[in-house]
Coordinates of C-alpha atoms in Angstrom, one line a residue:
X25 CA 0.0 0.0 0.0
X26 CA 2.8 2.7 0.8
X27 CA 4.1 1.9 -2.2
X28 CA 1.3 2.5 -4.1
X29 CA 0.2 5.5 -2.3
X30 CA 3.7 6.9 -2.8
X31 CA 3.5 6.2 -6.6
X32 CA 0.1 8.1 -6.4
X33 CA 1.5 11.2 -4.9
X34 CA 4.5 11.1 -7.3
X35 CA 2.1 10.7 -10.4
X36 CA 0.5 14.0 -8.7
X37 CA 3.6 16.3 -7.8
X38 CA 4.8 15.6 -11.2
X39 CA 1.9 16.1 -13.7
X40 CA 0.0 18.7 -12.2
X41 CA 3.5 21.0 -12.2
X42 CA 4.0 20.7 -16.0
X43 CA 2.1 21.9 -19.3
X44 CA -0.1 20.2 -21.7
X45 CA 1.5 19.5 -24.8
X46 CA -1.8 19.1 -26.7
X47 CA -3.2 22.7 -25.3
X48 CA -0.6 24.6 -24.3
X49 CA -1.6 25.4 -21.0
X50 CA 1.3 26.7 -19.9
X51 CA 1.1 29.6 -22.1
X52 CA -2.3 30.5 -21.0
X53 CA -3.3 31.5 -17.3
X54 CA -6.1 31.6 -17.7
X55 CA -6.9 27.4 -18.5
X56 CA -3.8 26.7 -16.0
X57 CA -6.4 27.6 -13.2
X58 CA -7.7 24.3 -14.8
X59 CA -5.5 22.3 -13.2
X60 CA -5.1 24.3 -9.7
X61 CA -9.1 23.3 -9.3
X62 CA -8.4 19.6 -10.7
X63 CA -5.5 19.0 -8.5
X64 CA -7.8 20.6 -5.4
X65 CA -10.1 17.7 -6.5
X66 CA -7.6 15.3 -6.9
X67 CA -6.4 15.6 -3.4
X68 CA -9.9 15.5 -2.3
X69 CA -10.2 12.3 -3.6
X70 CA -6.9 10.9 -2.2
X71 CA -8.0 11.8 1.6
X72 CA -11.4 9.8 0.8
X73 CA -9.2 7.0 -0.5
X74 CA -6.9 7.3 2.6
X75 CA -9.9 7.0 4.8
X76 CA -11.1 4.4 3.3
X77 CA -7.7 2.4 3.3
X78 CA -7.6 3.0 7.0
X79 CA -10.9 1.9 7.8
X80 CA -10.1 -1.2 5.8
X81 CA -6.8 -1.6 7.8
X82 CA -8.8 -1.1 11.1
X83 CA -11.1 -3.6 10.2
X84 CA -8.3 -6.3 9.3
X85 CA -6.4 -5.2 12.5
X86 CA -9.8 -6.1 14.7
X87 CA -10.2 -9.7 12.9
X88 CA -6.3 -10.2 13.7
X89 CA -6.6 -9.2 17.4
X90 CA -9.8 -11.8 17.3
X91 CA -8.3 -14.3 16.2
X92 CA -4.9 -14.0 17.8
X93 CA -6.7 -14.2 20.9
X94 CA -8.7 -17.7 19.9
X95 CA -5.3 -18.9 18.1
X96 CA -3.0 -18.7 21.4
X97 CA -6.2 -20.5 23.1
X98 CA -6.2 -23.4 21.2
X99 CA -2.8 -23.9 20.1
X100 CA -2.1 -24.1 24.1
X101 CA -4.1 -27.5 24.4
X102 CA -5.4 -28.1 20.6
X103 CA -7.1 -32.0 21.8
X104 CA -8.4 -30.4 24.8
X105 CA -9.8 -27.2 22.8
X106 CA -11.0 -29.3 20.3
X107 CA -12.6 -31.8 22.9
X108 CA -16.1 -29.1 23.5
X109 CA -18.3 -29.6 21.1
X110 CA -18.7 -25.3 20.5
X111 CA -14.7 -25.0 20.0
X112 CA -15.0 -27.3 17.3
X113 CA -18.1 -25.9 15.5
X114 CA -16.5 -22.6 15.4
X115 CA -13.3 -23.8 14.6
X116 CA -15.3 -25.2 11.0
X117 CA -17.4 -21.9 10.9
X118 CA -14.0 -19.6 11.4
X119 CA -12.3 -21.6 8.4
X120 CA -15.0 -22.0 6.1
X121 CA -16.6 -19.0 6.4
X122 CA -15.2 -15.9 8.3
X123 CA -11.2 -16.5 7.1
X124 CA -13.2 -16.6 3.4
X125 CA -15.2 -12.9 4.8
X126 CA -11.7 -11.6 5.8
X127 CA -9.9 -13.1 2.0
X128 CA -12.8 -11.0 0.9
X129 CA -12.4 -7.8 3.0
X130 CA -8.4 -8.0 2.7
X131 CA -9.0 -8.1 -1.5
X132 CA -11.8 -5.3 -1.5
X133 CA -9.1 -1.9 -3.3
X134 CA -10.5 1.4 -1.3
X135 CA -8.3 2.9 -4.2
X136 CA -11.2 1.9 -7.2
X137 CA -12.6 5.8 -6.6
X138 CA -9.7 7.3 -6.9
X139 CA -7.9 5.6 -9.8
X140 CA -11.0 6.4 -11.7
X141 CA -11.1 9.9 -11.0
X142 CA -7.6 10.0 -11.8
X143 CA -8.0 8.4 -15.1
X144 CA -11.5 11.2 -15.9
X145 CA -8.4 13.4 -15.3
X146 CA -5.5 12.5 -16.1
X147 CA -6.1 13.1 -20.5
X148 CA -6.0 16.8 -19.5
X149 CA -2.6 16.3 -17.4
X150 CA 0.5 17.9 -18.3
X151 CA 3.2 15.4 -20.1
X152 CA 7.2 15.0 -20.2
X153 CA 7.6 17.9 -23.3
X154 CA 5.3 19.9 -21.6
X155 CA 7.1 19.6 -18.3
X156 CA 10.2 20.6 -20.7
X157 CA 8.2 23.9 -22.1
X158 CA 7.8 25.3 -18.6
X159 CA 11.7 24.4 -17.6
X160 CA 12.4 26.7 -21.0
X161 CA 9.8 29.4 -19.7
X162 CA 11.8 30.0 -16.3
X163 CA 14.9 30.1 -18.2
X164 CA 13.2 32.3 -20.9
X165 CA 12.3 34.6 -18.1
X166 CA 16.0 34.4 -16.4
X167 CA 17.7 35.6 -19.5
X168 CA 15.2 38.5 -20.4
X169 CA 14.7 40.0 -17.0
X170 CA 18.4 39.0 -15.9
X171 CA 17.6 36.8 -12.7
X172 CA 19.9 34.6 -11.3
X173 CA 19.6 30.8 -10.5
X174 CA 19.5 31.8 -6.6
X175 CA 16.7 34.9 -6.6
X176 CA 14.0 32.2 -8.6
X177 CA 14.5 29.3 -6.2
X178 CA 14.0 31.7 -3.3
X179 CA 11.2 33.0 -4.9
X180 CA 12.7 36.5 -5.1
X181 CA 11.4 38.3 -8.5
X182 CA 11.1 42.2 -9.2
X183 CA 8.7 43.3 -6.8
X184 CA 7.3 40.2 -4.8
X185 CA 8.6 37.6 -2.4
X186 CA 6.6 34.4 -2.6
X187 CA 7.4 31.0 -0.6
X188 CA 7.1 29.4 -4.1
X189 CA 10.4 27.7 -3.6
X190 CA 12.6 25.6 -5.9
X191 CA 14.1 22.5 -4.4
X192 CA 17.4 21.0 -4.9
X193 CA 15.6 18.3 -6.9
X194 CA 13.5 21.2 -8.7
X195 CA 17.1 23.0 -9.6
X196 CA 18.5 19.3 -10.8
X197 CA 15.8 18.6 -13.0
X198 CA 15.7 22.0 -14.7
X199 CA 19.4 22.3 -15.1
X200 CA 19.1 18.0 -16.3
X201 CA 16.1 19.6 -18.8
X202 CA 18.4 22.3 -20.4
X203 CA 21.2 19.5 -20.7
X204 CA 19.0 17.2 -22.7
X205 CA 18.3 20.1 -25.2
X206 CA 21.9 19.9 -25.3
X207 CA 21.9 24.3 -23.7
X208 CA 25.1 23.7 -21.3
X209 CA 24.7 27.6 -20.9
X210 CA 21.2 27.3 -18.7
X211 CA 22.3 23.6 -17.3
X212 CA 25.6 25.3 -15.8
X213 CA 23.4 27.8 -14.1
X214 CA 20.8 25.7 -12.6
X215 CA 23.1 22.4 -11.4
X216 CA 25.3 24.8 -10.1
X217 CA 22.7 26.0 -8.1
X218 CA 21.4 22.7 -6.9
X219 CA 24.9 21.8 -6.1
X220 CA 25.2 25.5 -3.8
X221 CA 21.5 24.5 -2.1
X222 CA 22.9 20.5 -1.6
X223 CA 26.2 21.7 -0.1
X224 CA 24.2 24.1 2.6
X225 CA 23.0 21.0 4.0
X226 CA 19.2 20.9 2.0
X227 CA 18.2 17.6 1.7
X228 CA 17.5 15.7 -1.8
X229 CA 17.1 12.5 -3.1
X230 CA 19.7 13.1 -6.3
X231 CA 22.6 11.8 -5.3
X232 CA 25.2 14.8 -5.3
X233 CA 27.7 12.5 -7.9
X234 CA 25.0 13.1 -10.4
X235 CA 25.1 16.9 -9.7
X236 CA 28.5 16.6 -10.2
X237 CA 28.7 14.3 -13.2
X238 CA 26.0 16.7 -15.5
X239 CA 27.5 19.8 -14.1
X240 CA 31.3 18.7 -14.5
X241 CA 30.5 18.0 -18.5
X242 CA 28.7 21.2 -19.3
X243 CA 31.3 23.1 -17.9
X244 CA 33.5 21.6 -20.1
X245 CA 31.0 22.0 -22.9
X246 CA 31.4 26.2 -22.1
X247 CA 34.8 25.7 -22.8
X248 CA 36.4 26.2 -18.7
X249 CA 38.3 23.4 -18.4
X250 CA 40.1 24.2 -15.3
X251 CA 36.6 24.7 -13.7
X252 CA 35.6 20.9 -15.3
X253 CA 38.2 19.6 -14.0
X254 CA 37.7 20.7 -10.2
X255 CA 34.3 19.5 -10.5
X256 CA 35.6 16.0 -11.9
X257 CA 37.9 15.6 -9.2
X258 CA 35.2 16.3 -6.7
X259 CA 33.3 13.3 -8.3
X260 CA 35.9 10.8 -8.3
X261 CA 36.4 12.1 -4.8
X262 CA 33.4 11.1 -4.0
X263 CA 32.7 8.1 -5.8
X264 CA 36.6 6.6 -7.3
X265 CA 34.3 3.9 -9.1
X266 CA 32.7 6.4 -11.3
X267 CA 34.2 4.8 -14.7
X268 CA 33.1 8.0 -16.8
X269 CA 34.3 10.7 -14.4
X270 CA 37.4 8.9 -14.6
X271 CA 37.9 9.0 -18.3
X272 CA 36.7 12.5 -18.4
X273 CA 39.1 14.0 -16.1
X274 CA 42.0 12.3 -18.0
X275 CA 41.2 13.6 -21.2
X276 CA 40.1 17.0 -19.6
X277 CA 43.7 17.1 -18.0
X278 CA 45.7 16.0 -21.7
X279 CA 43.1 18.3 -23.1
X280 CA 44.1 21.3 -20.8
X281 CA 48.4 20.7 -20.8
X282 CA 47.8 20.7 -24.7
X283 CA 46.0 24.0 -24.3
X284 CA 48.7 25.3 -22.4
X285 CA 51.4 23.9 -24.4
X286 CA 50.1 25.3 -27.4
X287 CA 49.8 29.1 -25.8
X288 CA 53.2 28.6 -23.9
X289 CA 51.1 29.5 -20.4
X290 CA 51.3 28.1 -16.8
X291 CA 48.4 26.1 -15.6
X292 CA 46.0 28.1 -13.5
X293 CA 43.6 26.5 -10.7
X294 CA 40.0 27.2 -11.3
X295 CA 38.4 30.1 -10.1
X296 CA 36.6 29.7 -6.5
X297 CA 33.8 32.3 -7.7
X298 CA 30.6 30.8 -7.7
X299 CA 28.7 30.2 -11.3
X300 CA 26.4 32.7 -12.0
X301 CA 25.1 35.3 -14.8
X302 CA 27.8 36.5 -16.5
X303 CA 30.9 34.0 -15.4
X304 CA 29.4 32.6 -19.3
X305 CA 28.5 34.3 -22.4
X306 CA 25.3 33.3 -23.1
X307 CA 25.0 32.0 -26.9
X308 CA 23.9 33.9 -29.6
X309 CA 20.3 32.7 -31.1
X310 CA 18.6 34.1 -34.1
X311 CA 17.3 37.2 -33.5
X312 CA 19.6 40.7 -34.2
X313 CA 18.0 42.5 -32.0
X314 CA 17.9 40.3 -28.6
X315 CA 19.9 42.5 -26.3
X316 CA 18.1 45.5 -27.3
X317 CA 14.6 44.0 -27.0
X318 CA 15.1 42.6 -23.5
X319 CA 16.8 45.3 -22.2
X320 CA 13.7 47.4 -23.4
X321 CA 11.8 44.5 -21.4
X322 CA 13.7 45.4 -18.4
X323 CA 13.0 49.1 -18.5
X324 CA 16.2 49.7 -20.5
X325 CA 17.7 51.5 -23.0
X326 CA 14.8 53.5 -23.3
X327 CA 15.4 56.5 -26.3
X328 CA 12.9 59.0 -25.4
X329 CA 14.7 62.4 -25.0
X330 CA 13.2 65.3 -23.6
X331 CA 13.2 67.1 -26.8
X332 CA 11.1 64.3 -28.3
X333 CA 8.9 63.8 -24.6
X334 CA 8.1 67.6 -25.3
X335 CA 6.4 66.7 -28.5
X336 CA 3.8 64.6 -27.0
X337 CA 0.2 65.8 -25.8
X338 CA -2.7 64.5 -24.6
X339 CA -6.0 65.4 -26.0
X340 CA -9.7 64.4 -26.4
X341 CA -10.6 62.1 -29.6
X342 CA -14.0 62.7 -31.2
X343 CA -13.3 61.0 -34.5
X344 CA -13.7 64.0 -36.3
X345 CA -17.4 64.8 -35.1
X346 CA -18.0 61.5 -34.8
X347 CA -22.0 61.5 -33.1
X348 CA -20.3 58.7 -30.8
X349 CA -18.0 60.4 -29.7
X350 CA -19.5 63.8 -29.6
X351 CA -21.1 63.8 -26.0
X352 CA -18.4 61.4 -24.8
X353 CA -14.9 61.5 -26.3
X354 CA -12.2 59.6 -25.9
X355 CA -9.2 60.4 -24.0
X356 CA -5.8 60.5 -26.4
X357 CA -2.3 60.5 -25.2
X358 CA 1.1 60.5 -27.2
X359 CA 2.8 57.2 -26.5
X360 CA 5.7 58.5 -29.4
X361 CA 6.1 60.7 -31.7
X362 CA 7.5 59.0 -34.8
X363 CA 6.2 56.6 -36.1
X364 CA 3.4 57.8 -34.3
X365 CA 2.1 55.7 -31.8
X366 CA -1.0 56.5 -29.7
X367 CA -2.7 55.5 -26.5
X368 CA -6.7 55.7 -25.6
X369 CA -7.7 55.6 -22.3
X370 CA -11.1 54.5 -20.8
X371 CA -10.9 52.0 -24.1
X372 CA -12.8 48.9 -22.7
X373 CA -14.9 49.2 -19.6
X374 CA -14.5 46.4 -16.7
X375 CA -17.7 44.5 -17.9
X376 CA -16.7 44.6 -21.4
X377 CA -13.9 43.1 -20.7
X378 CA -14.8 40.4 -18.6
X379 CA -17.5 39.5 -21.5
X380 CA -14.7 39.4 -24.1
X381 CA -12.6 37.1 -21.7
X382 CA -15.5 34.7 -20.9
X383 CA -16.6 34.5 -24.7
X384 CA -12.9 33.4 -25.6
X385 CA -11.9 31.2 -23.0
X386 CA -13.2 28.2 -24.0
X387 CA -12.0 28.9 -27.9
X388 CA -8.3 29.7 -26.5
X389 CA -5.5 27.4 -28.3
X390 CA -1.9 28.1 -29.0
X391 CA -1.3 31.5 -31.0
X392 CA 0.3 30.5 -34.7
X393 CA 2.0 32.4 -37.1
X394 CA 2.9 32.1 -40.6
X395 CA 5.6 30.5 -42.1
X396 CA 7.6 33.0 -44.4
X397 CA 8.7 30.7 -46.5
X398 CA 5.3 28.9 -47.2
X399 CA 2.6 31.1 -45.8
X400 CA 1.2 28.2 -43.8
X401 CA 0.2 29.1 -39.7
X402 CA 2.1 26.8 -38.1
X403 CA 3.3 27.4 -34.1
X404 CA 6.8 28.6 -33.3
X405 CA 9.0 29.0 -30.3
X406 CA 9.5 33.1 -30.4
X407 CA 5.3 33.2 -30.1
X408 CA 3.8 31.5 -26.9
X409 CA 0.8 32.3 -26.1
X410 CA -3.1 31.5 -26.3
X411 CA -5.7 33.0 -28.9
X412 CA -9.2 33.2 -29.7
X413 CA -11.0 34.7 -32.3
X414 CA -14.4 36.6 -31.6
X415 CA -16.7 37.7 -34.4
X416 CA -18.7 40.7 -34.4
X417 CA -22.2 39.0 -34.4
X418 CA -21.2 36.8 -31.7
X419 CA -22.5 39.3 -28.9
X420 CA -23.6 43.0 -28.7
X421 CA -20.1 44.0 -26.8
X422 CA -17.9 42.8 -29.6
X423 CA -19.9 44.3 -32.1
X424 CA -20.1 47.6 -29.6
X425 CA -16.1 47.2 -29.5
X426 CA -15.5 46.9 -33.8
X427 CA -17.6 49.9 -34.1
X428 CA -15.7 52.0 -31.0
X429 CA -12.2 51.4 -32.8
X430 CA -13.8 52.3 -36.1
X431 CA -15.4 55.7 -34.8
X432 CA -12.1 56.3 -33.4
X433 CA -9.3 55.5 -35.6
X434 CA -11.8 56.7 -38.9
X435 CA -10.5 53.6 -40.2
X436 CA -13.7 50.7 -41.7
X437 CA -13.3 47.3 -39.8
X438 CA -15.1 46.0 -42.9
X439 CA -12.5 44.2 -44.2
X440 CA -10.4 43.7 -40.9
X441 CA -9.4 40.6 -39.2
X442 CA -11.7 39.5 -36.3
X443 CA -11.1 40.7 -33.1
X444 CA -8.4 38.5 -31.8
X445 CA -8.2 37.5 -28.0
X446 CA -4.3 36.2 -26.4
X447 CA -3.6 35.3 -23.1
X448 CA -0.2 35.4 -22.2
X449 CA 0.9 32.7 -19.1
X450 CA 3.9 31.6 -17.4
X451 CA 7.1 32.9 -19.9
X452 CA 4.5 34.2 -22.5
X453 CA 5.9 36.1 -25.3
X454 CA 5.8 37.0 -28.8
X455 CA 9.6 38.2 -29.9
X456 CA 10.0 40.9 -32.5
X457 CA 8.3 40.6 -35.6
X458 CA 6.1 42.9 -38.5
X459 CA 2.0 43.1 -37.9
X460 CA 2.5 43.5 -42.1
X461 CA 3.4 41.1 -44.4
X462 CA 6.6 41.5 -45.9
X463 CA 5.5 38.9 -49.0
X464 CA 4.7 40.5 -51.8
X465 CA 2.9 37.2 -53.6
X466 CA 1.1 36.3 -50.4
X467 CA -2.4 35.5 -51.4
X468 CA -3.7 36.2 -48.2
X469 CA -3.5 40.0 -49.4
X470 CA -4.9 39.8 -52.5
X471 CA -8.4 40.3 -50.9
X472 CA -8.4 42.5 -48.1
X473 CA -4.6 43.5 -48.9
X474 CA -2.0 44.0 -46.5
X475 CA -2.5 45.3 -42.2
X476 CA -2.8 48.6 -42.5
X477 CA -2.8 49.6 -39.3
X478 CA -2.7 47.6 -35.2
X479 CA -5.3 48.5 -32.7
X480 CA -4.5 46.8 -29.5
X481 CA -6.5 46.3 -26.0
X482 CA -4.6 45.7 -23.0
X483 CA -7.0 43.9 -20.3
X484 CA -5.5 43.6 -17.5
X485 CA -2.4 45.0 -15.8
X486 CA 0.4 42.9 -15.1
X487 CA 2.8 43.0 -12.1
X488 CA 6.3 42.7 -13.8
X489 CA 6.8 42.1 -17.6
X490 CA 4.6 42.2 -20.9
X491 CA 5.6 45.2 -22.0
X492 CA 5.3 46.0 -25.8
X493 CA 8.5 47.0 -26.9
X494 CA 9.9 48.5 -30.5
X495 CA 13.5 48.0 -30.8
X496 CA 14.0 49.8 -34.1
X497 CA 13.8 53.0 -31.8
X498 CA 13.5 52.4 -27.8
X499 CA 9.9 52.2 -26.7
X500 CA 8.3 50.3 -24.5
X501 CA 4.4 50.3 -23.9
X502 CA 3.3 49.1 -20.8
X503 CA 0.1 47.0 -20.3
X504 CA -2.8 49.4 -18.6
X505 CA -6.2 47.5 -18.2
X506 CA -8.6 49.4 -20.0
X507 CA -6.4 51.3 -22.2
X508 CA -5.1 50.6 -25.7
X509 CA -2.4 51.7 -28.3
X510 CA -3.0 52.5 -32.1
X511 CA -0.6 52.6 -34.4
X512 CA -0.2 52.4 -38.4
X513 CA 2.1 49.5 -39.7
X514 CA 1.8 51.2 -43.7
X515 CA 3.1 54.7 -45.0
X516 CA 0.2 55.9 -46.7
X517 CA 2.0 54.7 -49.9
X518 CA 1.3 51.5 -48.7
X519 CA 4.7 50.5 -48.4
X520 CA 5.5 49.0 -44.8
X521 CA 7.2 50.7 -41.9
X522 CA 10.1 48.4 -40.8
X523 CA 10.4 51.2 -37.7
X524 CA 7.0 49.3 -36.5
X525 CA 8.8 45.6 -35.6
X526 CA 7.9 45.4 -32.5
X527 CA 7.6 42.5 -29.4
X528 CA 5.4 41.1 -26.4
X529 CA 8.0 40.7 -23.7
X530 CA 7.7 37.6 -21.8
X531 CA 5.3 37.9 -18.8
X532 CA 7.3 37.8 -15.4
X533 CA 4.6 37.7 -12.9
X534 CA 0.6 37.8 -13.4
X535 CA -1.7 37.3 -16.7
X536 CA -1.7 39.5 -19.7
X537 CA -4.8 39.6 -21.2
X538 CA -4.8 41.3 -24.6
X539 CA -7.4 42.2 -27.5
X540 CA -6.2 43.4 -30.9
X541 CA -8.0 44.2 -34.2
X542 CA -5.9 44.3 -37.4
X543 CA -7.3 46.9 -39.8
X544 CA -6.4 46.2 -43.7
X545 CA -6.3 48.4 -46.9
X546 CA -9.1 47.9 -48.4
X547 CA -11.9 50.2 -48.0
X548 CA -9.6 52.9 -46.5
X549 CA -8.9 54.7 -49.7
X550 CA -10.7 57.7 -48.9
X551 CA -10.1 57.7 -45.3
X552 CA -6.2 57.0 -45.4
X553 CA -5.4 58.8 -49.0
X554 CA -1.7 58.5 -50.3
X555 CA 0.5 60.7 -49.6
X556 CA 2.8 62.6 -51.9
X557 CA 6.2 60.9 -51.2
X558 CA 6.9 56.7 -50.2
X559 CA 7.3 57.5 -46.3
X560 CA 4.6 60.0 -45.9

């Protein structure tokens, strides 16, 4: 039974910490509360199977007491027991029929109930790659927003203290995650800091040889010998019969003397600094513009001088008369001043919001994007989040919402895309990139040609992270429920603005909740006329 109950809790601990594969979930809040209700449930269901398990045990503890009792009895004098008539009768009845009530009662599994709720459950549990995705989120995080290995297993981020804690298991099995995907840069960090929580004296069940052995080789793998070969000889130290960590350290050390050889340089012991942000450079990926974008995540790097600051206003919006907006309009301030980029304030009331949120959270799976090189939406790595898409004549409030951004961009949402809902989780991001297409033979323009022009809701406020940043030239946009930006991604030549590439940082801590509407060409002849020169 412990074993099984230990398998039980195991099977619990590990899927309900991870991220469906099939959904996504961990790029969407909003359905991970899914699984904080189903594991709620799930424990439920394990105290009524305890209960019963005991009650079973108590009753099998009762009929051995019983029968213990009768057993030393008649096992003192077994012919004189068996000589009354009444010891022998119940002697027959005991083995005939109540040793068959207790083979019954001993073979009766309390833990029917619970298996079967965990089955209901468990196709909606998170799996091995999705246990991966989260790993990659933290890490995601870590790089953009600069955190060391230390502050996230403390629980210390930018502006909160939690007791969410990581574990010295918890660091192994990241650090063993990033190792697998063959990233020795995030490994190093994260077994180093399993290693630092081990050696404080925090208990584990991973055997500090295996810390060694995983942290020993990606060293190596970020070229510090010296600092590989400490950690071997701490291994062998440790465990002499380790036949790899043998053979590594002797080739480390031939490595190393030919190194040294070669540069005509004394051997120098490794460094007694810990491992931590910046003892590494982290590798380069595919994006140009990563340091700029996350430092502009951070709060970085930020270009806004206070020539260009006194260039921006604030002003009311009536949509040039617009009878909407007459009585009530809307409130305009100058996010930047070129390309222009605008924010409206009072943009989405509280209830609209919530209505928009509850008509796409059951619609919400993982945002695509479309392959340059076929034009096919496919998912990607540099885009995780969740989206819905919410027509106009599904409800009065997105219908109320089409025709607000109309009155006040003077822009027709005829021919725009329907309103599209995201929901940003746990490392959710979207890493620079064009609104507008940059194919000229896509056929998806041919219609409705290319996005004009990005309106975009912000629904909720988050509590550090999920900015939306614009590397090209140093602004950052910060989420404001109820608010939302507006800005053109075409020169009225219709040729498109590479200034406008532009990101979703990854979300640090809360839920971003967004809502944009892309406006196309079409239909905006009159209001949007051509200018006179190709960047007008």
């Amino acid at each position: 039974m412990r074993k099984f109950l230990s398998s039980v809790l195991w099977a619990l601990l590990f899927c309900c910490c991870c991220r469906t594969s099939q959904a996504e979930i961990f790029t969407s809040i909003s359905q991970m509360t899914d699984l904080i209700y189903t594991e709620k449930e799930l424990v439920q269901s394990l105290r009524d199977y305890i209960k019963a398990e005991e009650s079973k045990l108590a009753a099998v503890k009762s009929w051995a007491n019983k029968l213990d009792a009768v057993t030393k009895v008649s096992t003192s004098d077994p012919e004189g027991y068996l000589a009354h008539p009444v010891n022998a009768y119940k002697l027959v009845k005991r083995l005939n029929t109540e040793w068959s009530e207790l083979e019954t009662l001993v073979l009766q599994n309390p833990s029917d109930g619970f298996i079967s709720n965990m089955s209901t459950h468990r196709q909606y549990f998170p799996d091995e790659e999705d246990e991966t995705g989260a790993a990659k989120a933290l890490m995601r995080l870590q790089d953009t927003y600069q955190l060391d290995s230390e502050a996230f297993s403390r629980g210390k981020l930018p502006g909160m203290h939690s007791q969410a804690l990581l574990t010295v298991d918890d660091c192994f099995d990241m650090g063993k995650t990033a190792y697998n995907e063959a990233d020795y840069y995030h490994a190093v960090l994260w077994l180093q800091q399993a290693l630092k929580q081990l050696d404080t004296g925090e208990e584990a069940e991973v055997p500090k040889s295996d810390i060694l052995d995983y942290l020993s080789y990606s060293v190596y793998q970020m070229g510090d010998l010296p600092r590989a070969i400490e950690l071997t000889r701490r291994l062998v130290a440790i465990d002499s019969s380790h036949e790899r960590a043998g053979g590594n350290l002797r080739y480390f050390e031939r490595l190393l003397t030919k190194q040294l050889n070669e540069m005509n340089q004394e051997y120098q012991p490794a460094s007694e600094e810990p491992i931590q942000l910046g003892t590494y450079s982290r590798p380069k990926d595919h994006l140009p513009e990563r340091e700029a974008y996350e430092s502009l995540c951070r709060g970085e790097g930020l270009q806004l001088n206070d020539v260009r600051r006194s260039r921006l206003f604030c002003r009311y919006q009536d949509g040039n008369r617009n009878p909407r907006l007459l009585l009530k309009p809307m409130k305009e301030e100058d996010e930047w001043d070129s390309p222009h980029i605008v924010r409206y304030l009072e943009m989405l009331s509280d209830e609209e919001i919530e209505k928009i949120k509850e008509l796409a959270r059951p619609r919400l799976a993982r945002a695509t994007v479309r392959d340059p090189k076929t034009g096919v939406l496919t998912t990607a790595n540099y885009r995780v989040s969740k989206s819905a898409w919410l027509e106009g004549e599904e409800d009065p409030i997105i219908e109320r919402v089409n025709q607000r951004i109309q009155d006040i961009t003077g822009l027709t949402v005829d021919t725009a895309e329907l309103l599209q809902v995201a929901n940003y989780g746990v490392g959710g991001q979207y890493e620079p990139h064009f609104d507008f297409s940059r194919r000229p033979n896509d056929s998806n323009l041919k219609v409705d040609g290319n996005r004009l022009a990005t309106f975009l809701n912000y629904m909720t406020d988050v509590e550090a992270g999920g900015a939306t940043v614009f590397p090209d030239f140093g602004a950052a946009i910060w989420p404001r429920k109820g608010t939302a930006v507006f800005w053109y991604n075409l020169f009225r030549s219709g040729e498109g603005d590479y200034r406008t590439r532009h990101a979703a940082c990854p979300v640090l801590v809360g839920s971003k909740w967004v809502s944009n509407k892309w406006i196309h060409e079409r239909g905006q002849e009159f209001r949007r006329p051509c200018g006179l020169t190709e960047v007008d």
